[in-house]
Amino acid sequence: MPCFQLSFPSMPSRSRQWPARRRPAEAGFSLVEMLVVVAIVGLLIGLVGTGAIRQLQSSRVSAAEAQISQLRSALDIFLIETGRYPTQDEGLTALIANPTNVPGWAGPYLRDGNLPADPWGGAYIYILDQGQVRVRSLGADQRAGGTGVDADVEG
């Protein structure tokens, strides 16, 4: 009797199917995945960055107010010791150096012996008007007037 051999098509082996995991040559992120991540990071920076900048500006205004308060205190000590405020010409430098051998001057009246710059890098302005003393910072724009962070800080 002849021998018949039945032959069935072979099933594809597991190695011929698409792998469940990526092969090392295909590992990494696709361009679309990268663009999504970049967009998300950009949105986060935009949201958090503007809040941080706003907070930084308001803290500079607070720092200017604190420095003006310290300068006013030093001017009051100058007044107590000399019997007068510095003249307009002497200005704030009278707090760190005896301007014209003022009797009773016992400075420097500032801790470091230096005049501080305002938080925006500008100089404080000393105003003596009819016996009233004011100290002013011109704000972020370093110009008189302005609104918001550009507004003058005075005390």
PDB file of C-alpha atoms in Angstrom, residues 9 13 22 26 29 46 86 92 112 116 127 134 153:
ATOM      1  CA  PRO A   9       1.005  24.324   6.075  1.00  0.00           C
ATOM      2  CA  SER A  13       6.802  30.662  14.296  1.00  0.00           C
ATOM      3  CA  ARG A  22      10.469  47.149  20.049  1.00  0.00           C
ATOM      4  CA  GLU A  26      13.631  50.811  16.934  1.00  0.00           C
ATOM      5  CA  PHE A  29      10.671  58.136  20.920  1.00  0.00           C
ATOM      6  CA  GLY A  46       4.735  79.812  29.973  1.00  0.00           C
ATOM      7  CA  PRO A  86      21.921 116.799  54.807  1.00  0.00           C
ATOM      8  CA  LEU A  92      22.799 110.732  50.668  1.00  0.00           C
ATOM      9  CA  ASP A 112      28.665  98.756  55.036  1.00  0.00           C
ATOM     10  CA  PRO A 116      23.004 100.846  48.234  1.00  0.00           C
ATOM     11  CA  ILE A 127      14.912 115.229  48.120  1.00  0.00           C
ATOM     12  CA  ARG A 134      12.082 112.068  50.912  1.00  0.00           C
ATOM     13  CA  VAL A 153       8.910 103.984  45.093  1.00  0.00           C
TER      14      VAL A 153
END
